[in-house]
PDB file of C-alpha atoms in Angstrom:
ATOM      1  CA  MET S   1     -13.841 -19.600  29.377  1.00 36.00           C
ATOM      2  CA  PHE S   2     -15.547 -19.380  26.016  1.00 35.00           C
ATOM      3  CA  ILE S   3     -13.194 -19.694  23.059  1.00 33.00           C
ATOM      4  CA  VAL S   4     -13.987 -17.323  20.208  1.00 36.00           C
ATOM      5  CA  PRO S   5     -15.217 -19.379  17.242  1.00 35.00           C
ATOM      6  CA  THR S   6     -13.505 -19.090  13.907  1.00 38.00           C
ATOM      7  CA  ILE S   7     -14.363 -20.547  10.535  1.00 33.00           C
ATOM      8  CA  ILE S   8     -11.833 -23.039   9.242  1.00 30.00           C
ATOM      9  CA  GLY S   9     -10.023 -21.768   6.187  1.00 33.00           C
ATOM     10  CA  THR S  10     -11.233 -18.202   6.674  1.00 34.00           C
ATOM     11  CA  GLU S  11      -9.707 -17.295  10.021  1.00 39.00           C
ATOM     12  CA  PRO S  12      -9.133 -13.530  10.247  1.00 37.00           C
ATOM     13  CA  SER S  13      -5.493 -12.468   9.983  1.00 42.00           C
ATOM     14  CA  CYS S  14      -4.002  -9.243  11.285  1.00 40.00           C
ATOM     15  CA  SER S  15      -2.844  -7.977   7.906  1.00 38.00           C
ATOM     16  CA  SER S  16      -1.990  -9.336   4.506  1.00 44.00           C
ATOM     17  CA  ALA S  17       1.613  -9.415   3.360  1.00 46.00           C
ATOM     18  CA  ARG S  18       2.547  -6.805   0.808  1.00 40.00           C
ATOM     19  CA  LYS S  19       2.028  -7.848  -2.751  1.00 47.00           C
ATOM     20  CA  LYS S  20       4.852  -5.524  -3.746  1.00 50.00           C
ATOM     21  CA  ASP S  21       7.511  -7.599  -1.979  1.00 54.00           C
ATOM     22  CA  VAL S  22       8.650  -9.185  -5.231  1.00 48.00           C
ATOM     23  CA  GLU S  23       9.084  -5.741  -6.804  1.00 49.00           C
ATOM     24  CA  ARG S  24      11.062  -4.632  -3.768  1.00 53.00           C
ATOM     25  CA  ASN S  25      13.283  -7.666  -4.093  1.00 51.00           C
ATOM     26  CA  ARG S  26      14.034  -6.794  -7.694  1.00 49.00           C
ATOM     27  CA  HIS S  27      15.205  -3.323  -6.707  1.00 51.00           C
ATOM     28  CA  SER S  28      17.252  -4.430  -3.697  1.00 54.00           C
ATOM     29  CA  PHE S  29      20.079  -6.022  -5.702  1.00 54.00           C
ATOM     30  CA  PRO S  30      21.313  -6.097  -9.326  1.00 57.00           C
ATOM     31  CA  LEU S  31      18.865  -8.061 -11.471  1.00 59.00           C
ATOM     32  CA  THR S  32      21.192 -10.443 -13.281  1.00 69.00           C
ATOM     33  CA  LYS S  33      19.797 -13.361 -15.276  1.00 73.00           C
ATOM     34  CA  ILE S  34      20.625 -15.777 -12.464  1.00 76.00           C
ATOM     35  CA  VAL S  35      18.913 -13.586  -9.861  1.00 72.00           C
ATOM     36  CA  ALA S  36      15.861 -13.191 -12.110  1.00 77.00           C
ATOM     37  CA  VAL S  37      15.567 -16.975 -12.442  1.00 78.00           C
ATOM     38  CA  LEU S  38      15.984 -17.473  -8.672  1.00 79.00           C
ATOM     39  CA  LEU S  39      13.313 -14.854  -7.948  1.00 81.00           C
ATOM     40  CA  PHE S  40      10.963 -16.643 -10.316  1.00 80.00           C
ATOM     41  CA  ILE S  41      11.668 -20.014  -8.667  1.00 83.00           C
ATOM     42  CA  GLU S  42      11.203 -18.494  -5.218  1.00 83.00           C
ATOM     43  CA  GLU S  43       7.829 -17.073  -6.240  1.00 86.00           C
ATOM     44  CA  ILE S  44       6.734 -20.483  -7.552  1.00 86.00           C
ATOM     45  CA  TYR S  45       7.762 -22.150  -4.273  1.00 86.00           C
ATOM     46  CA  ASN S  46       5.822 -19.554  -2.257  1.00 85.00           C
ATOM     47  CA  ASN S  47       2.656 -19.951  -4.317  1.00 86.00           C
ATOM     48  CA  LEU S  48       2.930 -23.734  -4.249  1.00 89.00           C
ATOM     49  CA  ALA S  49       3.443 -23.751  -0.471  1.00 90.00           C
ATOM     50  CA  LEU S  50       0.357 -21.564  -0.004  1.00 89.00           C
ATOM     51  CA  CYS S  51      -1.656 -23.974  -2.163  1.00 89.00           C
ATOM     52  CA  TYR S  52      -0.486 -26.952  -0.093  1.00 89.00           C
ATOM     53  CA  GLU S  53      -1.287 -25.074   3.114  1.00 89.00           C
ATOM     54  CA  SER S  54      -4.809 -24.137   1.951  1.00 86.00           C
ATOM     55  CA  GLN S  55      -5.464 -27.781   0.982  1.00 86.00           C
ATOM     56  CA  GLU S  56      -4.183 -28.954   4.403  1.00 88.00           C
ATOM     57  CA  PHE S  57      -1.215 -30.810   2.897  1.00 91.00           C
ATOM     58  CA  TYR S  58       1.054 -29.659   5.681  1.00 92.00           C
ATOM     59  CA  LEU S  59       4.139 -31.820   5.124  1.00 94.00           C
ATOM     60  CA  PRO S  60       4.482 -30.767   1.443  1.00 92.00           C
ATOM     61  CA  ALA S  61       3.816 -27.159   2.535  1.00 93.00           C
ATOM     62  CA  ILE S  62       6.673 -27.294   5.064  1.00 93.00           C
ATOM     63  CA  LYS S  63       9.023 -28.865   2.523  1.00 95.00           C
ATOM     64  CA  THR S  64       8.143 -26.238  -0.113  1.00 92.00           C
ATOM     65  CA  TYR S  65       8.518 -23.300   2.300  1.00 94.00           C
ATOM     66  CA  LYS S  66      11.982 -24.648   3.162  1.00 94.00           C
ATOM     67  CA  GLU S  67      12.832 -24.791  -0.556  1.00 92.00           C
ATOM     68  CA  SER S  68      11.672 -21.188  -0.854  1.00 91.00           C
ATOM     69  CA  TYR S  69      13.801 -20.248   2.161  1.00 92.00           C
ATOM     70  CA  ALA S  70      16.890 -21.896   0.651  1.00 92.00           C
ATOM     71  CA  THR S  71      16.337 -20.100  -2.668  1.00 89.00           C
ATOM     72  CA  ALA S  72      15.906 -16.730  -0.951  1.00 89.00           C
ATOM     73  CA  GLU S  73      19.007 -17.347   1.165  1.00 89.00           C
ATOM     74  CA  LYS S  74      21.128 -17.824  -1.979  1.00 86.00           C
ATOM     75  CA  MET S  75      20.244 -14.265  -3.008  1.00 83.00           C
ATOM     76  CA  GLN S  76      20.331 -12.907   0.554  1.00 85.00           C
ATOM     77  CA  ASP S  77      16.765 -11.838  -0.160  1.00 87.00           C
ATOM     78  CA  LYS S  78      15.412 -10.756   3.226  1.00 90.00           C
ATOM     79  CA  TYR S  79      11.809 -10.434   2.084  1.00 90.00           C
ATOM     80  CA  GLY S  80      11.898 -13.918   0.614  1.00 91.00           C
ATOM     81  CA  ILE S  81      13.410 -15.336   3.807  1.00 93.00           C
ATOM     82  CA  LEU S  82      10.811 -13.443   5.851  1.00 94.00           C
ATOM     83  CA  HIS S  83       7.906 -14.779   3.794  1.00 93.00           C
ATOM     84  CA  ALA S  84       9.102 -18.386   3.975  1.00 94.00           C
ATOM     85  CA  THR S  85       9.888 -18.181   7.712  1.00 95.00           C
ATOM     86  CA  ARG S  86       6.479 -16.772   8.584  1.00 95.00           C
ATOM     87  CA  GLY S  87       4.875 -19.377   6.315  1.00 95.00           C
ATOM     88  CA  LEU S  88       6.570 -22.147   8.299  1.00 95.00           C
ATOM     89  CA  GLY S  89       5.322 -20.559  11.514  1.00 96.00           C
ATOM     90  CA  ASN S  90       1.773 -20.504  10.140  1.00 95.00           C
ATOM     91  CA  VAL S  91       1.846 -24.191   9.166  1.00 96.00           C
ATOM     92  CA  TYR S  92       3.134 -25.248  12.589  1.00 96.00           C
ATOM     93  CA  ALA S  93       0.563 -23.009  14.320  1.00 95.00           C
ATOM     94  CA  ILE S  94      -2.282 -24.626  12.345  1.00 94.00           C
ATOM     95  CA  GLN S  95      -1.048 -28.031  13.537  1.00 93.00           C
ATOM     96  CA  ASP S  96      -0.944 -26.838  17.171  1.00 92.00           C
ATOM     97  CA  GLU S  97       2.846 -27.161  17.333  1.00 95.00           C
ATOM     98  CA  GLU S  98       3.070 -23.905  19.255  1.00 94.00           C
ATOM     99  CA  GLU S  99       6.741 -23.992  20.239  1.00 95.00           C
ATOM    100  CA  LYS S 100       7.905 -24.523  16.652  1.00 96.00           C
ATOM    101  CA  ALA S 101       5.471 -21.847  15.465  1.00 96.00           C
ATOM    102  CA  LEU S 102       6.775 -19.337  18.018  1.00 96.00           C
ATOM    103  CA  SER S 103      10.376 -20.112  17.051  1.00 96.00           C
ATOM    104  CA  TYR S 104       9.721 -19.334  13.377  1.00 96.00           C
ATOM    105  CA  TYR S 105       7.598 -16.275  14.203  1.00 97.00           C
ATOM    106  CA  GLN S 106      10.405 -14.859  16.370  1.00 96.00           C
ATOM    107  CA  LYS S 107      12.895 -15.355  13.518  1.00 96.00           C
ATOM    108  CA  ALA S 108      10.489 -13.688  11.089  1.00 96.00           C
ATOM    109  CA  LEU S 109       9.955 -10.798  13.502  1.00 96.00           C
ATOM    110  CA  SER S 110      13.718 -10.206  13.784  1.00 95.00           C
ATOM    111  CA  ILE S 111      13.952  -9.956   9.988  1.00 94.00           C
ATOM    112  CA  ALA S 112      10.940  -7.616   9.781  1.00 94.00           C
ATOM    113  CA  GLN S 113      12.512  -5.369  12.421  1.00 94.00           C
ATOM    114  CA  SER S 114      15.883  -5.378  10.621  1.00 93.00           C
ATOM    115  CA  ILE S 115      14.268  -4.124   7.394  1.00 91.00           C
ATOM    116  CA  LYS S 116      11.972  -1.770   9.342  1.00 91.00           C
ATOM    117  CA  ASP S 117       8.764  -2.989   7.726  1.00 90.00           C
ATOM    118  CA  SER S 118       5.920  -2.023  10.067  1.00 90.00           C
ATOM    119  CA  LEU S 119       3.268  -3.922   8.110  1.00 91.00           C
ATOM    120  CA  TRP S 120       5.112  -7.218   8.577  1.00 93.00           C
ATOM    121  CA  GLU S 121       5.820  -6.342  12.232  1.00 93.00           C
ATOM    122  CA  ASN S 122       2.100  -5.791  12.823  1.00 93.00           C
ATOM    123  CA  ALA S 123       1.215  -9.123  11.189  1.00 93.00           C
ATOM    124  CA  ILE S 124       3.825 -11.165  13.067  1.00 95.00           C
ATOM    125  CA  PHE S 125       3.122  -9.635  16.481  1.00 96.00           C
ATOM    126  CA  CYS S 126      -0.488 -10.610  15.858  1.00 94.00           C
ATOM    127  CA  ASP S 127       0.558 -14.155  14.877  1.00 95.00           C
ATOM    128  CA  ILE S 128       2.499 -14.494  18.120  1.00 96.00           C
ATOM    129  CA  ALA S 129      -0.440 -13.113  20.134  1.00 96.00           C
ATOM    130  CA  LYS S 130      -2.753 -15.747  18.641  1.00 94.00           C
ATOM    131  CA  VAL S 131      -0.385 -18.562  19.600  1.00 95.00           C
ATOM    132  CA  TYR S 132      -0.187 -17.323  23.218  1.00 96.00           C
ATOM    133  CA  ASP S 133      -3.978 -16.937  23.245  1.00 94.00           C
ATOM    134  CA  ASP S 134      -4.389 -20.551  22.076  1.00 93.00           C
ATOM    135  CA  GLN S 135      -2.045 -21.638  24.876  1.00 94.00           C
ATOM    136  CA  GLY S 136      -4.166 -19.798  27.450  1.00 94.00           C
ATOM    137  CA  LEU S 137      -1.342 -17.295  28.135  1.00 95.00           C
ATOM    138  CA  TYR S 138      -3.685 -14.330  27.864  1.00 95.00           C
ATOM    139  CA  ILE S 139      -1.502 -11.709  29.579  1.00 95.00           C
ATOM    140  CA  GLU S 140       1.386 -12.453  27.209  1.00 96.00           C
ATOM    141  CA  ALA S 141      -1.064 -12.498  24.295  1.00 96.00           C
ATOM    142  CA  LYS S 142      -2.285  -9.034  25.315  1.00 96.00           C
ATOM    143  CA  LYS S 143       1.298  -7.689  25.355  1.00 96.00           C
ATOM    144  CA  GLN S 144       1.879  -8.980  21.841  1.00 96.00           C
ATOM    145  CA  ILE S 145      -1.413  -7.640  20.435  1.00 95.00           C
ATOM    146  CA  ASP S 146      -0.619  -4.228  21.936  1.00 95.00           C
ATOM    147  CA  LEU S 147       2.712  -4.318  20.095  1.00 95.00           C
ATOM    148  CA  ALA S 148       0.862  -5.262  16.898  1.00 94.00           C
ATOM    149  CA  LEU S 149      -1.257  -2.132  17.253  1.00 93.00           C
ATOM    150  CA  ARG S 150       1.751   0.009  18.145  1.00 92.00           C
ATOM    151  CA  TYR S 151       3.656  -1.000  15.015  1.00 88.00           C
ATOM    152  CA  ALA S 152       0.656  -0.979  12.660  1.00 89.00           C
ATOM    153  CA  PRO S 153       0.963   1.448   9.717  1.00 87.00           C
ATOM    154  CA  SER S 154      -1.613   4.223   9.684  1.00 83.00           C
ATOM    155  CA  ASN S 155      -2.994   3.266   6.261  1.00 85.00           C
ATOM    156  CA  ILE S 156      -4.150  -0.338   6.899  1.00 86.00           C
ATOM    157  CA  ASN S 157      -7.456  -1.822   7.989  1.00 87.00           C
ATOM    158  CA  LEU S 158      -7.049  -2.639  11.690  1.00 89.00           C
ATOM    159  CA  SER S 159     -10.340  -4.521  12.054  1.00 89.00           C
ATOM    160  CA  PRO S 160      -8.700  -7.974  12.316  1.00 88.00           C
ATOM    161  CA  THR S 161      -6.201  -6.697  14.906  1.00 91.00           C
ATOM    162  CA  TYR S 162      -9.015  -5.085  16.927  1.00 92.00           C
ATOM    163  CA  PHE S 163     -10.921  -8.373  16.696  1.00 92.00           C
ATOM    164  CA  TRP S 164      -8.059 -10.356  18.201  1.00 92.00           C
ATOM    165  CA  LYS S 165      -7.486  -7.759  20.917  1.00 94.00           C
ATOM    166  CA  GLY S 166     -11.183  -7.895  21.804  1.00 93.00           C
ATOM    167  CA  SER S 167     -11.040 -11.712  21.891  1.00 93.00           C
ATOM    168  CA  ILE S 168      -7.991 -11.701  24.166  1.00 95.00           C
ATOM    169  CA  LEU S 169      -9.554  -9.123  26.495  1.00 94.00           C
ATOM    170  CA  TYR S 170     -12.684 -11.265  26.657  1.00 93.00           C
ATOM    171  CA  ASN S 171     -10.587 -14.257  27.702  1.00 93.00           C
ATOM    172  CA  LEU S 172      -9.052 -12.018  30.387  1.00 94.00           C
ATOM    173  CA  GLU S 173     -12.637 -11.232  31.507  1.00 92.00           C
ATOM    174  CA  GLU S 174     -12.169  -7.534  30.714  1.00 93.00           C
ATOM    175  CA  THR S 175     -15.588  -7.459  29.080  1.00 91.00           C
ATOM    176  CA  ASP S 176     -16.068  -3.680  28.754  1.00 92.00           C
ATOM    177  CA  SER S 177     -12.758  -3.283  26.957  1.00 93.00           C
ATOM    178  CA  ALA S 178     -13.510  -6.381  24.888  1.00 92.00           C
ATOM    179  CA  ILE S 179     -16.831  -4.904  23.728  1.00 91.00           C
ATOM    180  CA  HIS S 180     -15.063  -1.644  22.827  1.00 93.00           C
ATOM    181  CA  TYR S 181     -12.503  -3.330  20.551  1.00 93.00           C
ATOM    182  CA  LEU S 182     -14.965  -5.810  19.054  1.00 92.00           C
ATOM    183  CA  SER S 183     -17.285  -2.907  18.173  1.00 89.00           C
ATOM    184  CA  ARG S 184     -14.382  -1.054  16.547  1.00 91.00           C
ATOM    185  CA  ALA S 185     -13.480  -4.194  14.630  1.00 89.00           C
ATOM    186  CA  SER S 186     -16.979  -4.584  13.203  1.00 86.00           C
ATOM    187  CA  THR S 187     -16.935  -1.305  11.230  1.00 85.00           C
ATOM    188  CA  LYS S 188     -14.597  -2.466   8.443  1.00 84.00           C
ATOM    189  CA  ALA S 189     -14.434  -6.216   9.023  1.00 83.00           C
ATOM    190  CA  ASN S 190     -15.077  -8.795   6.308  1.00 85.00           C
ATOM    191  CA  ILE S 191     -18.026 -11.187   6.587  1.00 85.00           C
ATOM    192  CA  TYR S 192     -15.950 -13.931   8.221  1.00 85.00           C
ATOM    193  CA  THR S 193     -14.583 -11.680  10.952  1.00 84.00           C
ATOM    194  CA  LYS S 194     -18.028 -10.138  11.504  1.00 87.00           C
ATOM    195  CA  ALA S 195     -19.523 -13.583  12.140  1.00 87.00           C
ATOM    196  CA  SER S 196     -16.988 -14.214  14.916  1.00 86.00           C
ATOM    197  CA  ILE S 197     -17.369 -10.683  16.313  1.00 87.00           C
ATOM    198  CA  TYR S 198     -21.162 -10.884  16.634  1.00 88.00           C
ATOM    199  CA  GLN S 199     -20.975 -14.427  18.017  1.00 89.00           C
ATOM    200  CA  THR S 200     -18.582 -13.186  20.729  1.00 89.00           C
ATOM    201  CA  LEU S 201     -20.757 -10.134  21.494  1.00 89.00           C
ATOM    202  CA  TYR S 202     -23.722 -12.493  21.810  1.00 89.00           C
ATOM    203  CA  GLU S 203     -21.811 -14.623  24.350  1.00 89.00           C
ATOM    204  CA  ILE S 204     -20.750 -11.545  26.368  1.00 89.00           C
ATOM    205  CA  ASN S 205     -24.289 -10.122  26.543  1.00 88.00           C
ATOM    206  CA  LYS S 206     -25.771 -13.519  27.391  1.00 89.00           C
ATOM    207  CA  GLU S 207     -23.313 -13.899  30.282  1.00 89.00           C
ATOM    208  CA  ASN S 208     -24.197 -10.367  31.467  1.00 86.00           C
ATOM    209  CA  LYS S 209     -27.918 -11.287  31.206  1.00 88.00           C
ATOM    210  CA  ASN S 210     -28.542  -8.599  28.584  1.00 88.00           C
ATOM    211  CA  TYR S 211     -30.809 -11.031  26.791  1.00 88.00           C
ATOM    212  CA  GLU S 212     -32.484  -8.588  24.426  1.00 87.00           C
ATOM    213  CA  GLN S 213     -29.126  -7.345  23.126  1.00 86.00           C
ATOM    214  CA  ALA S 214     -27.795 -10.901  23.064  1.00 87.00           C
ATOM    215  CA  ILE S 215     -30.657 -12.006  20.788  1.00 88.00           C
ATOM    216  CA  LEU S 216     -29.924  -9.121  18.380  1.00 89.00           C
ATOM    217  CA  TYR S 217     -26.253 -10.066  18.173  1.00 85.00           C
ATOM    218  CA  ASN S 218     -27.150 -13.728  17.733  1.00 87.00           C
ATOM    219  CA  ASP S 219     -29.508 -12.877  14.843  1.00 88.00           C
ATOM    220  CA  THR S 220     -26.788 -10.784  13.197  1.00 86.00           C
ATOM    221  CA  ALA S 221     -24.237 -13.599  13.626  1.00 86.00           C
ATOM    222  CA  LEU S 222     -26.664 -16.078  12.051  1.00 89.00           C
ATOM    223  CA  THR S 223     -27.188 -13.715   9.111  1.00 89.00           C
ATOM    224  CA  CYS S 224     -23.427 -13.583   8.623  1.00 87.00           C
ATOM    225  CA  TYR S 225     -23.149 -17.378   8.798  1.00 86.00           C
ATOM    226  CA  ASP S 226     -25.939 -17.687   6.196  1.00 86.00           C
ATOM    227  CA  SER S 227     -24.031 -15.342   3.886  1.00 84.00           C
ATOM    228  CA  ILE S 228     -20.864 -17.387   4.379  1.00 84.00           C
ATOM    229  CA  GLN S 229     -22.756 -20.587   3.569  1.00 84.00           C
ATOM    230  CA  LYS S 230     -24.001 -18.998   0.330  1.00 81.00           C
ATOM    231  CA  ILE S 231     -20.427 -18.008  -0.573  1.00 79.00           C
ATOM    232  CA  ILE S 232     -19.216 -21.550   0.144  1.00 76.00           C
ATOM    233  CA  HIS S 233     -22.124 -23.047  -1.808  1.00 71.00           C
ATOM    234  CA  HIS S 234     -21.464 -20.726  -4.772  1.00 67.00           C
ATOM    235  CA  THR S 235     -17.772 -21.678  -4.707  1.00 64.00           C
ATOM    236  CA  GLU S 236     -18.644 -25.387  -4.611  1.00 63.00           C
ATOM    237  CA  ILE S 237     -20.991 -24.966  -7.598  1.00 62.00           C
ATOM    238  CA  ASN S 238     -18.278 -23.123  -9.533  1.00 60.00           C
ATOM    239  CA  ASN S 239     -15.817 -25.899  -8.727  1.00 59.00           C
ATOM    240  CA  LEU S 240     -18.308 -28.518  -9.938  1.00 59.00           C
ATOM    241  CA  ILE S 241     -18.876 -26.560 -13.163  1.00 56.00           C
ATOM    242  CA  LYS S 242     -15.113 -26.337 -13.715  1.00 56.00           C
ATOM    243  CA  LYS S 243     -14.721 -30.062 -13.019  1.00 57.00           C
ATOM    244  CA  HIS S 244     -17.570 -30.875 -15.408  1.00 51.00           C
ATOM    245  CA  SER S 245     -16.016 -28.668 -18.099  1.00 53.00           C
ATOM    246  CA  ILE S 246     -12.650 -30.394 -17.638  1.00 52.00           C
ATOM    247  CA  ASP S 247     -14.329 -33.826 -17.851  1.00 54.00           C
ATOM    248  CA  ILE S 248     -16.097 -32.820 -21.081  1.00 54.00           C
ATOM    249  CA  TYR S 249     -12.809 -31.528 -22.501  1.00 51.00           C
ATOM    250  CA  LYS S 250     -11.036 -34.783 -21.581  1.00 53.00           C
ATOM    251  CA  GLU S 251     -13.875 -36.766 -23.174  1.00 59.00           C
ATOM    252  CA  GLN S 252     -13.584 -34.699 -26.362  1.00 59.00           C
ATOM    253  CA  ILE S 253      -9.840 -35.311 -26.496  1.00 55.00           C
ATOM    254  CA  THR S 254     -10.405 -39.047 -25.983  1.00 56.00           C
ATOM    255  CA  THR S 255     -13.091 -39.066 -28.696  1.00 55.00           C
ATOM    256  CA  ASN S 256     -10.854 -37.152 -31.098  1.00 55.00           C
ATOM    257  CA  LYS S 257      -8.003 -39.568 -30.457  1.00 54.00           C
ATOM    258  CA  SER S 258     -10.357 -42.508 -31.052  1.00 56.00           C
ATOM    259  CA  ASN S 259     -11.608 -40.924 -34.291  1.00 56.00           C
ATOM    260  CA  ILE S 260      -8.059 -40.347 -35.489  1.00 58.00           C
ATOM    261  CA  HIS S 261      -7.120 -43.921 -34.568  1.00 59.00           C
ATOM    262  CA  TYR S 262     -10.211 -45.258 -36.384  1.00 58.00           C
ATOM    263  CA  TRP S 263      -9.476 -43.098 -39.446  1.00 59.00           C
ATOM    264  CA  TRP S 264      -5.853 -44.324 -39.522  1.00 59.00           C
ATOM    265  CA  ILE S 265      -6.932 -47.987 -39.342  1.00 58.00           C
ATOM    266  CA  SER S 266      -9.549 -47.424 -42.062  1.00 60.00           C
ATOM    267  CA  TYR S 267      -7.013 -45.693 -44.245  1.00 54.00           C
ATOM    268  CA  ASN S 268      -4.495 -48.553 -43.895  1.00 57.00           C
ATOM    269  CA  VAL S 269      -7.156 -51.189 -44.574  1.00 53.00           C
ATOM    270  CA  SER S 270      -8.282 -49.304 -47.682  1.00 59.00           C
ATOM    271  CA  VAL S 271      -4.729 -49.020 -48.959  1.00 51.00           C
ATOM    272  CA  TYR S 272      -4.150 -52.718 -48.286  1.00 53.00           C
ATOM    273  CA  LEU S 273      -7.320 -53.778 -50.127  1.00 52.00           C
ATOM    274  CA  TYR S 274      -6.564 -51.497 -53.046  1.00 54.00           C
ATOM    275  CA  CYS S 275      -3.060 -52.955 -53.395  1.00 59.00           C
ATOM    276  CA  ASN S 276      -4.381 -56.516 -53.301  1.00 57.00           C
ATOM    277  CA  VAL S 277      -7.054 -55.784 -55.890  1.00 50.00           C
ATOM    278  CA  TYR S 278      -4.499 -54.034 -58.088  1.00 50.00           C
ATOM    279  CA  LYS S 279      -2.109 -57.012 -57.888  1.00 52.00           C
ATOM    280  CA  GLN S 280      -4.861 -59.468 -58.750  1.00 55.00           C
ATOM    281  CA  SER S 281      -5.896 -57.404 -61.770  1.00 55.00           C
ATOM    282  CA  GLN S 282      -2.328 -57.529 -63.041  1.00 54.00           C
TER     283      GLN S 282
END
């Protein structure tokens, strides 16, 4: 069975975590100075863990998520615990340690259900579905993705969730239903998700010998991949420009330090010579 392609580092997710979680935390308990400091530390740990994860430094990411978890636990901050627990699940899932990933996702889901946050429930059900899909447990994956849709808030973009449901249905060889959900996903999907959607629709139509339609989907997928390559190329150029600017700045600092050092030596030599000449004149 064809496995739906995804682009490393840009894999579609069911929904993004709420950016207002920190604000919620601040209103969920008295904001003493100690709590304010702990919230700040927790936020630093979370951001640092995400950076490690994006750079594929998985061991530091795990360690930092655990630090974040411990900090959140001191405050009994459920959103902080939830974020760190799901983060650990994500890191283990990326490394194909499915059992550990599922364990952390289940813990995160229990917390999300206890605080009745449907956005987090949607995201975590989708996480679990993806793990089962990777394991080839497509029926279980379908149950989980159906739960993700059931608990999804009415005001979020469901394109990524529809994409994963379409992918799972395709793996179950329910091609008509797969086409339906993949088509729904394409309406509001980002460029990365669209590339995978059109690639999958190409594969389905090729297998069904709808070659004319398959070629159209393939052309659209290639257009998406070209756009992604341009984005990546633009990002790489920006990174090179930043690196070059930093190198120039470092060189200027080194030059300035050298100039100061040279000036200081010259000054001392001048003072020394002046003193010697003065003494001799006396």
